[in-house]
Amino acid sequence: MIKLFNTLTNTKEDFKPLKNNEVKMYVCGVTVYDYCHIGHARAAVVFDTIRRYFIYKNYNVTFVKNFTDIDDKIIKKANQEGVTWQEISKKYINEHNKDMTSLNVLAPDFAPKATEFIDEMINICKILIEKDYAYEIDGDVFFSVKKFNDYGKLSHRHLEELLAGARVEINEKKEYELDFALWKKSKANEPAFDSPWGLGRPGWHIECSAMSAKLLGLPFDIHGGGKDLIFPHHENEIAQTEAAFEKPLANYWIHNGFVNIDKEKMSKSSGNFYTIKEVINEFSPEVLRLFLLSSHYLNPLDFSLENLMEFEKSVEKFYLLLDRINDYKASTKKSTDKTEYKSIYENFIAEFEKALDDNFNTPVALSAVFELIKETNKFLDQKIDNNTFIAFKSDFFNTVKIIRDVLGIYYKKPEEWFKENLSIPEDKLMELIEKRNMARKNKNFAEADEIRLALLKQGIELHDTFYGTKYTTHRIHKNL
RNA sequence: GGCGACGUGGCCGAGUGGUUAGGCAGCGGUCUGCAAAACCGCGUAUCCCGGUUCAAUUCCGGGCGUCGCCUCCA
């Protein structure tokens, strides 16, 4: 039984799908006006992992993640660059998708764009006006929060509280300060869509109401996004959808914590952010993904390049083990004193699932992974006969597949990993290894050590094993 | 101002009313020409003050500190 923390009830609950073993989930995507940063990466990786875990548990998952492709910031950027808003949104959708691919985030089943659902949004506005939940003033349509009794149920706030803290907002036409726009009249030279209220464009929240209702139906199981979306975005989405359709929007609301830099929230407006591209220029995306999973998704995650180095080593450790298995020479003699690998394998599966069942506790799941690596190394330290080794490999690669499928890491071949970090041409390296081994043979250890040290400075470590000299590599982070 | 979260060993990071993850770094050892890798061993933490309890890091109250939301934001 999967338990998850539901923002709506502020408690950890058993997950019960609405229908059999189906999970329908909608996750808020990004507004496409710039490159994605690490905060976007965290949300993407968190929900991707949740999705992957449901799939692993044999649920049939329908996963929707949208793009907000029309919005003030997109228009502003388009004006700055002297291009159309479509060119901006297209470009950054494309860049977003590249980033997601590099992070090994599975493509959503649906990746709708707001502008593809204008009719549906207009329809919701019409219904809300008809039902007297919304009103039109001079081409703008606003939602009247006072009329929706449950307003505040997600963010656990009351209108008075919200008003008390509200920064002075000079809005004009609204009947009540906290009312929000469903439809915005467009100014001259702004992108515009035809509507019963004249030319305009949708407000921010309405798109998700339209797309989720159309693509998943109401209610659906899980709605997710970053914690910063709880208010007002998701609160408003609930108000619109539930007022218009008289059905609950989603049963479970999941929100991931922020990525911090020096304890402060990473955000565009504060300027303290790293883009995904900047980071994966310095570290493998796999390292970034592992790092993002290394703390619980509800908690803040402090980002630093130094922290990434730690996880770079973790990834390396795994590939070292794979490499070891590839090279392993089973003993021709019958195994002695061998422990059963079966129990290591079964223990891992149990720990791993227990962790993820409990509100997707990826740090604990990772500790099970690290234990597995250690236990496996220990197992291989014994003398293993061929039959035992073959049986072991089968169990081991089953577990690796689970880790890959669920956590989305460790999907490379070890040689790929080590080669991608190689700082000199491989044939040159082979020459040096050859040269060093000649020196070793001649007991010229000074020369041998000199070669090894020189390579080490370039991020290449040599390991003399009984089946030959192996190399491993790690990136040199000059700028850190 | 209102509401909320958090404070764990050198660092990162979980769980738990009593036997107390995991990782990184460090130290000692096995191995090695020497290393590296791997393995073994060591370190033994829960902001402060009260309270409840046979027992609290875990529950309650207070304090201090950090952060978040109330504005676009993953």
mmCIF file of N, CA, C and O in Angstrom, chain A residues 168-251:
data_model
loop_
_atom_site.group_PDB
_atom_site.id
_atom_site.type_symbol
_atom_site.label_atom_id
_atom_site.label_comp_id
_atom_site.label_asym_id
_atom_site.label_seq_id
_atom_site.Cartn_x
_atom_site.Cartn_y
_atom_site.Cartn_z
ATOM 1 N N VAL A 168 -0.337 45.613 -1.074
ATOM 2 C CA VAL A 168 -1.289 46.522 -1.711
ATOM 3 C C VAL A 168 -1.372 46.284 -3.219
ATOM 4 O O VAL A 168 -0.407 46.443 -3.940
ATOM 5 N N GLU A 169 -2.491 45.882 -3.615
ATOM 6 C CA GLU A 169 -2.659 45.592 -5.040
ATOM 7 C C GLU A 169 -3.614 46.619 -5.626
ATOM 8 O O GLU A 169 -4.744 46.763 -5.188
ATOM 9 N N ILE A 170 -3.102 47.290 -6.605
ATOM 10 C CA ILE A 170 -3.921 48.373 -7.152
ATOM 11 C C ILE A 170 -4.745 47.837 -8.286
ATOM 12 O O ILE A 170 -4.437 48.053 -9.428
ATOM 13 N N ASN A 171 -5.695 47.020 -7.949
ATOM 14 C CA ASN A 171 -6.565 46.637 -9.068
ATOM 15 C C ASN A 171 -7.961 47.163 -8.935
ATOM 16 O O ASN A 171 -8.740 46.703 -8.144
ATOM 17 N N GLU A 172 -8.047 48.136 -9.579
ATOM 18 C CA GLU A 172 -8.986 48.644 -10.543
ATOM 19 C C GLU A 172 -10.344 48.036 -10.460
ATOM 20 O O GLU A 172 -11.104 48.311 -9.544
ATOM 21 N N LYS A 173 -10.536 47.098 -11.393
ATOM 22 C CA LYS A 173 -11.919 46.763 -11.699
ATOM 23 C C LYS A 173 -12.554 45.693 -10.823
ATOM 24 O O LYS A 173 -13.771 45.622 -10.772
ATOM 25 N N LYS A 174 -11.736 44.912 -10.155
ATOM 26 C CA LYS A 174 -12.316 43.771 -9.448
ATOM 27 C C LYS A 174 -13.319 44.199 -8.385
ATOM 28 O O LYS A 174 -13.150 45.222 -7.740
ATOM 29 N N GLU A 175 -14.291 43.350 -8.176
ATOM 30 C CA GLU A 175 -15.290 43.635 -7.142
ATOM 31 C C GLU A 175 -14.686 43.417 -5.759
ATOM 32 O O GLU A 175 -15.104 44.023 -4.782
ATOM 33 N N TYR A 176 -13.750 42.493 -5.694
ATOM 34 C CA TYR A 176 -13.153 42.131 -4.400
ATOM 35 C C TYR A 176 -11.680 41.864 -4.662
ATOM 36 O O TYR A 176 -11.301 41.256 -5.655
ATOM 37 N N GLU A 177 -10.865 42.353 -3.737
ATOM 38 C CA GLU A 177 -9.423 42.303 -3.975
ATOM 39 C C GLU A 177 -8.867 40.940 -4.341
ATOM 40 O O GLU A 177 -7.918 40.828 -5.090
ATOM 41 N N LEU A 178 -9.417 39.900 -3.739
ATOM 42 C CA LEU A 178 -8.832 38.572 -3.959
ATOM 43 C C LEU A 178 -9.396 37.837 -5.165
ATOM 44 O O LEU A 178 -8.952 36.739 -5.487
ATOM 45 N N ASP A 179 -10.358 38.427 -5.826
ATOM 46 C CA ASP A 179 -10.858 37.822 -7.058
ATOM 47 C C ASP A 179 -9.711 37.744 -8.058
ATOM 48 O O ASP A 179 -8.798 38.573 -8.042
ATOM 49 N N PHE A 180 -9.758 36.737 -8.866
ATOM 50 C CA PHE A 180 -8.658 36.575 -9.825
ATOM 51 C C PHE A 180 -9.180 36.465 -11.258
ATOM 52 O O PHE A 180 -10.347 36.127 -11.476
ATOM 53 N N ALA A 181 -8.297 36.734 -12.184
ATOM 54 C CA ALA A 181 -8.713 36.812 -13.588
ATOM 55 C C ALA A 181 -8.855 35.433 -14.215
ATOM 56 O O ALA A 181 -7.984 34.575 -14.088
ATOM 57 N N LEU A 182 -9.977 35.249 -14.883
ATOM 58 C CA LEU A 182 -10.178 34.040 -15.679
ATOM 59 C C LEU A 182 -9.806 34.337 -17.127
ATOM 60 O O LEU A 182 -9.286 33.501 -17.846
ATOM 61 N N TRP A 183 -10.124 35.551 -17.509
ATOM 62 C CA TRP A 183 -9.897 35.978 -18.894
ATOM 63 C C TRP A 183 -9.459 37.428 -18.868
ATOM 64 O O TRP A 183 -10.028 38.227 -18.131
ATOM 65 N N LYS A 184 -8.403 37.702 -19.615
ATOM 66 C CA LYS A 184 -7.870 39.060 -19.593
ATOM 67 C C LYS A 184 -8.028 39.734 -20.958
ATOM 68 O O LYS A 184 -7.599 39.189 -21.983
ATOM 69 N N LYS A 185 -8.603 40.898 -20.921
ATOM 70 C CA LYS A 185 -8.733 41.674 -22.149
ATOM 71 C C LYS A 185 -7.328 41.993 -22.660
ATOM 72 O O LYS A 185 -6.449 42.357 -21.877
ATOM 73 N N SER A 186 -7.105 41.859 -23.947
ATOM 74 C CA SER A 186 -5.750 42.157 -24.421
ATOM 75 C C SER A 186 -5.601 43.614 -24.798
ATOM 76 O O SER A 186 -6.539 44.260 -25.266
ATOM 77 N N LYS A 187 -4.408 44.094 -24.534
ATOM 78 C CA LYS A 187 -4.090 45.467 -24.902
ATOM 79 C C LYS A 187 -3.701 45.481 -26.374
ATOM 80 O O LYS A 187 -3.478 44.431 -26.976
ATOM 81 N N ALA A 188 -3.590 46.666 -26.912
ATOM 82 C CA ALA A 188 -3.216 46.800 -28.315
ATOM 83 C C ALA A 188 -1.889 46.098 -28.558
ATOM 84 O O ALA A 188 -1.005 46.131 -27.719
ATOM 85 N N ASN A 189 -1.778 45.451 -29.700
ATOM 86 C CA ASN A 189 -0.544 44.767 -30.100
ATOM 87 C C ASN A 189 -0.182 43.575 -29.213
ATOM 88 O O ASN A 189 0.955 43.136 -29.217
ATOM 89 N N GLU A 190 -1.121 43.109 -28.439
ATOM 90 C CA GLU A 190 -0.846 41.900 -27.665
ATOM 91 C C GLU A 190 -1.544 40.735 -28.343
ATOM 92 O O GLU A 190 -2.539 40.911 -29.024
ATOM 93 N N PRO A 191 -1.019 39.557 -28.132
ATOM 94 C CA PRO A 191 -1.699 38.397 -28.704
ATOM 95 C C PRO A 191 -3.127 38.331 -28.182
ATOM 96 O O PRO A 191 -3.380 38.656 -27.024
ATOM 97 N N ALA A 192 -4.033 37.931 -29.036
ATOM 98 C CA ALA A 192 -5.431 37.949 -28.636
ATOM 99 C C ALA A 192 -6.192 36.794 -29.249
ATOM 100 O O ALA A 192 -5.887 36.339 -30.345
ATOM 101 N N PHE A 193 -7.141 36.326 -28.493
ATOM 102 C CA PHE A 193 -8.027 35.275 -28.978
ATOM 103 C C PHE A 193 -9.444 35.820 -28.875
ATOM 104 O O PHE A 193 -9.760 36.584 -27.965
ATOM 105 N N ASP A 194 -10.252 35.404 -29.826
ATOM 106 C CA ASP A 194 -11.620 35.893 -29.832
ATOM 107 C C ASP A 194 -12.413 35.217 -28.716
ATOM 108 O O ASP A 194 -12.215 34.043 -28.438
ATOM 109 N N SER A 195 -13.303 36.026 -28.101
ATOM 110 C CA SER A 195 -14.135 35.458 -27.036
ATOM 111 C C SER A 195 -15.438 36.226 -26.966
ATOM 112 O O SER A 195 -15.553 37.293 -27.578
ATOM 113 N N PRO A 196 -16.390 35.722 -26.227
ATOM 114 C CA PRO A 196 -17.660 36.446 -26.077
ATOM 115 C C PRO A 196 -17.465 37.813 -25.425
ATOM 116 O O PRO A 196 -18.371 38.656 -25.462
ATOM 117 N N TRP A 197 -16.298 38.040 -24.822
ATOM 118 C CA TRP A 197 -16.051 39.311 -24.130
ATOM 119 C C TRP A 197 -15.079 40.183 -24.898
ATOM 120 O O TRP A 197 -14.458 41.091 -24.349
ATOM 121 N N GLY A 198 -14.906 39.817 -26.162
ATOM 122 C CA GLY A 198 -13.979 40.572 -26.997
ATOM 123 C C GLY A 198 -12.630 39.896 -27.059
ATOM 124 O O GLY A 198 -12.454 38.773 -26.573
ATOM 125 N N LEU A 199 -11.661 40.569 -27.653
ATOM 126 C CA LEU A 199 -10.343 39.975 -27.800
ATOM 127 C C LEU A 199 -9.641 39.904 -26.448
ATOM 128 O O LEU A 199 -9.651 40.877 -25.693
ATOM 129 N N GLY A 200 -9.049 38.768 -26.199
ATOM 130 C CA GLY A 200 -8.362 38.628 -24.915
ATOM 131 C C GLY A 200 -7.543 37.360 -24.873
ATOM 132 O O GLY A 200 -7.315 36.703 -25.895
ATOM 133 N N ARG A 201 -7.078 37.067 -23.683
ATOM 134 C CA ARG A 201 -6.332 35.812 -23.512
ATOM 135 C C ARG A 201 -6.615 35.254 -22.127
ATOM 136 O O ARG A 201 -7.075 35.976 -21.239
ATOM 137 N N PRO A 202 -6.356 33.984 -21.979
ATOM 138 C CA PRO A 202 -6.744 33.346 -20.723
ATOM 139 C C PRO A 202 -5.906 33.818 -19.536
ATOM 140 O O PRO A 202 -4.745 34.187 -19.691
ATOM 141 N N GLY A 203 -6.493 33.769 -18.367
ATOM 142 C CA GLY A 203 -5.728 33.971 -17.139
ATOM 143 C C GLY A 203 -4.886 32.729 -16.908
ATOM 144 O O GLY A 203 -5.054 31.714 -17.573
ATOM 145 N N TRP A 204 -4.006 32.811 -15.947
ATOM 146 C CA TRP A 204 -3.045 31.722 -15.775
ATOM 147 C C TRP A 204 -3.693 30.418 -15.317
ATOM 148 O O TRP A 204 -3.413 29.338 -15.833
ATOM 149 N N HIS A 205 -4.575 30.511 -14.338
ATOM 150 C CA HIS A 205 -5.065 29.288 -13.694
ATOM 151 C C HIS A 205 -6.027 28.465 -14.538
ATOM 152 O O HIS A 205 -6.079 27.253 -14.418
ATOM 153 N N ILE A 206 -6.749 29.159 -15.381
ATOM 154 C CA ILE A 206 -7.839 28.503 -16.111
ATOM 155 C C ILE A 206 -7.355 27.392 -17.037
ATOM 156 O O ILE A 206 -8.042 26.412 -17.270
ATOM 157 N N GLU A 207 -6.146 27.547 -17.547
ATOM 158 C CA GLU A 207 -5.657 26.543 -18.505
ATOM 159 C C GLU A 207 -5.609 25.151 -17.870
ATOM 160 O O GLU A 207 -5.965 24.169 -18.500
ATOM 161 N N CYS A 208 -5.141 25.097 -16.636
ATOM 162 C CA CYS A 208 -4.994 23.782 -16.006
ATOM 163 C C CYS A 208 -6.361 23.165 -15.731
ATOM 164 O O CYS A 208 -6.530 21.953 -15.825
ATOM 165 N N SER A 209 -7.328 24.015 -15.389
ATOM 166 C CA SER A 209 -8.681 23.499 -15.183
ATOM 167 C C SER A 209 -9.216 22.902 -16.479
ATOM 168 O O SER A 209 -9.821 21.826 -16.488
ATOM 169 N N ALA A 210 -8.984 23.600 -17.570
ATOM 170 C CA ALA A 210 -9.517 23.141 -18.856
ATOM 171 C C ALA A 210 -8.824 21.857 -19.311
ATOM 172 O O ALA A 210 -9.470 20.890 -19.718
ATOM 173 N N MET A 211 -7.507 21.854 -19.208
ATOM 174 C CA MET A 211 -6.761 20.721 -19.740
ATOM 175 C C MET A 211 -6.936 19.467 -18.892
ATOM 176 O O MET A 211 -7.081 18.368 -19.421
ATOM 177 N N SER A 212 -6.927 19.640 -17.583
ATOM 178 C CA SER A 212 -7.043 18.448 -16.736
ATOM 179 C C SER A 212 -8.426 17.828 -16.885
ATOM 180 O O SER A 212 -8.555 16.606 -16.989
ATOM 181 N N ALA A 213 -9.451 18.662 -16.928
ATOM 182 C CA ALA A 213 -10.817 18.130 -17.056
ATOM 183 C C ALA A 213 -10.983 17.399 -18.383
ATOM 184 O O ALA A 213 -11.542 16.308 -18.441
ATOM 185 N N LYS A 214 -10.437 17.991 -19.423
ATOM 186 C CA LYS A 214 -10.620 17.399 -20.746
ATOM 187 C C LYS A 214 -9.798 16.114 -20.912
ATOM 188 O O LYS A 214 -10.269 15.119 -21.454
ATOM 189 N N LEU A 215 -8.567 16.153 -20.446
ATOM 190 C CA LEU A 215 -7.678 15.014 -20.724
ATOM 191 C C LEU A 215 -7.835 13.869 -19.728
ATOM 192 O O LEU A 215 -7.619 12.716 -20.081
ATOM 193 N N LEU A 216 -8.186 14.198 -18.497
ATOM 194 C CA LEU A 216 -8.267 13.136 -17.482
ATOM 195 C C LEU A 216 -9.685 12.880 -16.994
ATOM 196 O O LEU A 216 -9.978 11.816 -16.467
ATOM 197 N N GLY A 217 -10.568 13.852 -17.156
ATOM 198 C CA GLY A 217 -11.904 13.724 -16.592
ATOM 199 C C GLY A 217 -11.867 14.071 -15.110
ATOM 200 O O GLY A 217 -10.800 14.098 -14.500
ATOM 201 N N LEU A 218 -13.034 14.319 -14.554
ATOM 202 C CA LEU A 218 -13.105 14.729 -13.146
ATOM 203 C C LEU A 218 -13.901 13.724 -12.324
ATOM 204 O O LEU A 218 -14.909 13.216 -12.811
ATOM 205 N N PRO A 219 -13.467 13.513 -11.098
ATOM 206 C CA PRO A 219 -12.168 13.908 -10.572
ATOM 207 C C PRO A 219 -11.077 12.966 -11.071
ATOM 208 O O PRO A 219 -11.377 11.906 -11.585
ATOM 209 N N PHE A 220 -9.828 13.354 -10.891
ATOM 210 C CA PHE A 220 -8.747 12.415 -11.175
ATOM 211 C C PHE A 220 -7.945 12.208 -9.896
ATOM 212 O O PHE A 220 -8.281 12.774 -8.858
ATOM 213 N N ASP A 221 -6.913 11.365 -9.968
ATOM 214 C CA ASP A 221 -6.289 10.921 -8.722
ATOM 215 C C ASP A 221 -5.343 11.929 -8.085
ATOM 216 O O ASP A 221 -5.478 12.259 -6.919
ATOM 217 N N ILE A 222 -4.356 12.351 -8.862
ATOM 218 C CA ILE A 222 -3.283 13.136 -8.252
ATOM 219 C C ILE A 222 -3.011 14.402 -9.042
ATOM 220 O O ILE A 222 -2.891 14.374 -10.266
ATOM 221 N N HIS A 223 -2.913 15.487 -8.327
ATOM 222 C CA HIS A 223 -2.485 16.734 -8.947
ATOM 223 C C HIS A 223 -1.200 17.160 -8.245
ATOM 224 O O HIS A 223 -1.133 17.143 -7.017
ATOM 225 N N GLY A 224 -0.208 17.523 -9.015
ATOM 226 C CA GLY A 224 1.071 17.857 -8.401
ATOM 227 C C GLY A 224 1.675 19.142 -8.919
ATOM 228 O O GLY A 224 1.208 19.724 -9.899
ATOM 229 N N GLY A 225 2.726 19.531 -8.224
ATOM 230 C CA GLY A 225 3.468 20.721 -8.627
ATOM 231 C C GLY A 225 4.372 21.163 -7.486
ATOM 232 O O GLY A 225 4.405 20.519 -6.437
ATOM 233 N N GLY A 226 5.080 22.224 -7.694
ATOM 234 C CA GLY A 226 5.940 22.758 -6.645
ATOM 235 C C GLY A 226 5.098 23.401 -5.546
ATOM 236 O O GLY A 226 3.949 23.783 -5.776
ATOM 237 N N LYS A 227 5.679 23.495 -4.375
ATOM 238 C CA LYS A 227 4.970 24.103 -3.244
ATOM 239 C C LYS A 227 4.512 25.532 -3.531
ATOM 240 O O LYS A 227 3.541 26.002 -2.958
ATOM 241 N N ASP A 228 5.249 26.204 -4.369
ATOM 242 C CA ASP A 228 4.874 27.593 -4.660
ATOM 243 C C ASP A 228 3.586 27.694 -5.455
ATOM 244 O O ASP A 228 3.030 28.778 -5.611
ATOM 245 N N LEU A 229 3.095 26.570 -5.934
ATOM 246 C CA LEU A 229 1.856 26.621 -6.711
ATOM 247 C C LEU A 229 0.617 26.428 -5.845
ATOM 248 O O LEU A 229 -0.502 26.600 -6.313
ATOM 249 N N ILE A 230 0.826 26.067 -4.581
ATOM 250 C CA ILE A 230 -0.330 25.796 -3.724
ATOM 251 C C ILE A 230 -1.253 27.015 -3.700
ATOM 252 O O ILE A 230 -2.456 26.905 -3.919
ATOM 253 N N PHE A 231 -0.626 28.148 -3.440
ATOM 254 C CA PHE A 231 -1.404 29.382 -3.500
ATOM 255 C C PHE A 231 -0.662 30.388 -4.379
ATOM 256 O O PHE A 231 0.534 30.570 -4.188
ATOM 257 N N PRO A 232 -1.333 31.034 -5.264
ATOM 258 C CA PRO A 232 -2.758 30.923 -5.551
ATOM 259 C C PRO A 232 -3.127 29.898 -6.621
ATOM 260 O O PRO A 232 -4.301 29.572 -6.763
ATOM 261 N N HIS A 233 -2.131 29.414 -7.371
ATOM 262 C CA HIS A 233 -2.480 28.665 -8.584
ATOM 263 C C HIS A 233 -3.432 27.493 -8.338
ATOM 264 O O HIS A 233 -4.495 27.417 -8.950
ATOM 265 N N HIS A 234 -3.023 26.579 -7.468
ATOM 266 C CA HIS A 234 -3.868 25.398 -7.293
ATOM 267 C C HIS A 234 -5.157 25.695 -6.541
ATOM 268 O O HIS A 234 -6.192 25.081 -6.787
ATOM 269 N N GLU A 235 -5.069 26.645 -5.640
ATOM 270 C CA GLU A 235 -6.284 27.067 -4.935
ATOM 271 C C GLU A 235 -7.320 27.580 -5.947
ATOM 272 O O GLU A 235 -8.508 27.238 -5.883
ATOM 273 N N ASN A 236 -6.849 28.369 -6.862
ATOM 274 C CA ASN A 236 -7.749 28.942 -7.860
ATOM 275 C C ASN A 236 -8.254 27.900 -8.851
ATOM 276 O O ASN A 236 -9.408 27.948 -9.287
ATOM 277 N N GLU A 237 -7.372 26.977 -9.151
ATOM 278 C CA GLU A 237 -7.788 25.893 -10.043
ATOM 279 C C GLU A 237 -8.943 25.109 -9.439
ATOM 280 O O GLU A 237 -9.903 24.769 -10.126
ATOM 281 N N ILE A 238 -8.815 24.834 -8.150
ATOM 282 C CA ILE A 238 -9.880 24.101 -7.457
ATOM 283 C C ILE A 238 -11.182 24.903 -7.509
ATOM 284 O O ILE A 238 -12.247 24.369 -7.840
ATOM 285 N N ALA A 239 -11.064 26.178 -7.203
ATOM 286 C CA ALA A 239 -12.259 27.021 -7.165
ATOM 287 C C ALA A 239 -12.970 27.003 -8.519
ATOM 288 O O ALA A 239 -14.178 26.729 -8.600
ATOM 289 N N GLN A 240 -12.228 27.235 -9.571
ATOM 290 C CA GLN A 240 -12.827 27.277 -10.913
ATOM 291 C C GLN A 240 -13.445 25.964 -11.321
ATOM 292 O O GLN A 240 -14.584 25.892 -11.780
ATOM 293 N N THR A 241 -12.648 24.935 -11.172
ATOM 294 C CA THR A 241 -13.090 23.629 -11.657
ATOM 295 C C THR A 241 -14.289 23.145 -10.865
ATOM 296 O O THR A 241 -15.288 22.693 -11.436
ATOM 297 N N GLU A 242 -14.188 23.226 -9.552
ATOM 298 C CA GLU A 242 -15.239 22.652 -8.729
ATOM 299 C C GLU A 242 -16.518 23.488 -8.809
ATOM 300 O O GLU A 242 -17.621 22.944 -8.755
ATOM 301 N N ALA A 243 -16.358 24.789 -8.983
ATOM 302 C CA ALA A 243 -17.543 25.631 -9.144
ATOM 303 C C ALA A 243 -18.207 25.347 -10.487
ATOM 304 O O ALA A 243 -19.432 25.217 -10.575
ATOM 305 N N ALA A 244 -17.398 25.204 -11.513
ATOM 306 C CA ALA A 244 -17.966 25.023 -12.853
ATOM 307 C C ALA A 244 -18.573 23.632 -13.034
ATOM 308 O O ALA A 244 -19.675 23.490 -13.549
ATOM 309 N N PHE A 245 -17.850 22.609 -12.617
ATOM 310 C CA PHE A 245 -18.289 21.238 -12.933
ATOM 311 C C PHE A 245 -18.989 20.537 -11.774
ATOM 312 O O PHE A 245 -19.479 19.426 -11.927
ATOM 313 N N GLU A 246 -18.972 21.164 -10.624
ATOM 314 C CA GLU A 246 -19.611 20.596 -9.445
ATOM 315 C C GLU A 246 -19.102 19.189 -9.146
ATOM 316 O O GLU A 246 -19.862 18.281 -8.775
ATOM 317 N N LYS A 247 -17.820 19.026 -9.358
ATOM 318 C CA LYS A 247 -17.148 17.756 -9.036
ATOM 319 C C LYS A 247 -15.804 18.123 -8.433
ATOM 320 O O LYS A 247 -15.245 19.161 -8.771
ATOM 321 N N PRO A 248 -15.288 17.262 -7.567
ATOM 322 C CA PRO A 248 -13.946 17.542 -7.049
ATOM 323 C C PRO A 248 -12.935 17.506 -8.185
ATOM 324 O O PRO A 248 -13.147 16.808 -9.186
ATOM 325 N N LEU A 249 -11.852 18.229 -8.007
ATOM 326 C CA LEU A 249 -10.823 18.253 -9.040
ATOM 327 C C LEU A 249 -9.926 17.024 -8.923
ATOM 328 O O LEU A 249 -9.863 16.212 -9.833
ATOM 329 N N ALA A 250 -9.243 16.910 -7.798
ATOM 330 C CA ALA A 250 -8.330 15.779 -7.629
ATOM 331 C C ALA A 250 -8.404 15.285 -6.191
ATOM 332 O O ALA A 250 -8.662 16.056 -5.277
ATOM 333 N N ASN A 251 -8.158 13.997 -6.012
ATOM 334 C CA ASN A 251 -8.211 13.408 -4.675
ATOM 335 C C ASN A 251 -6.979 13.701 -3.832
ATOM 336 O O ASN A 251 -7.064 13.894 -2.637
#
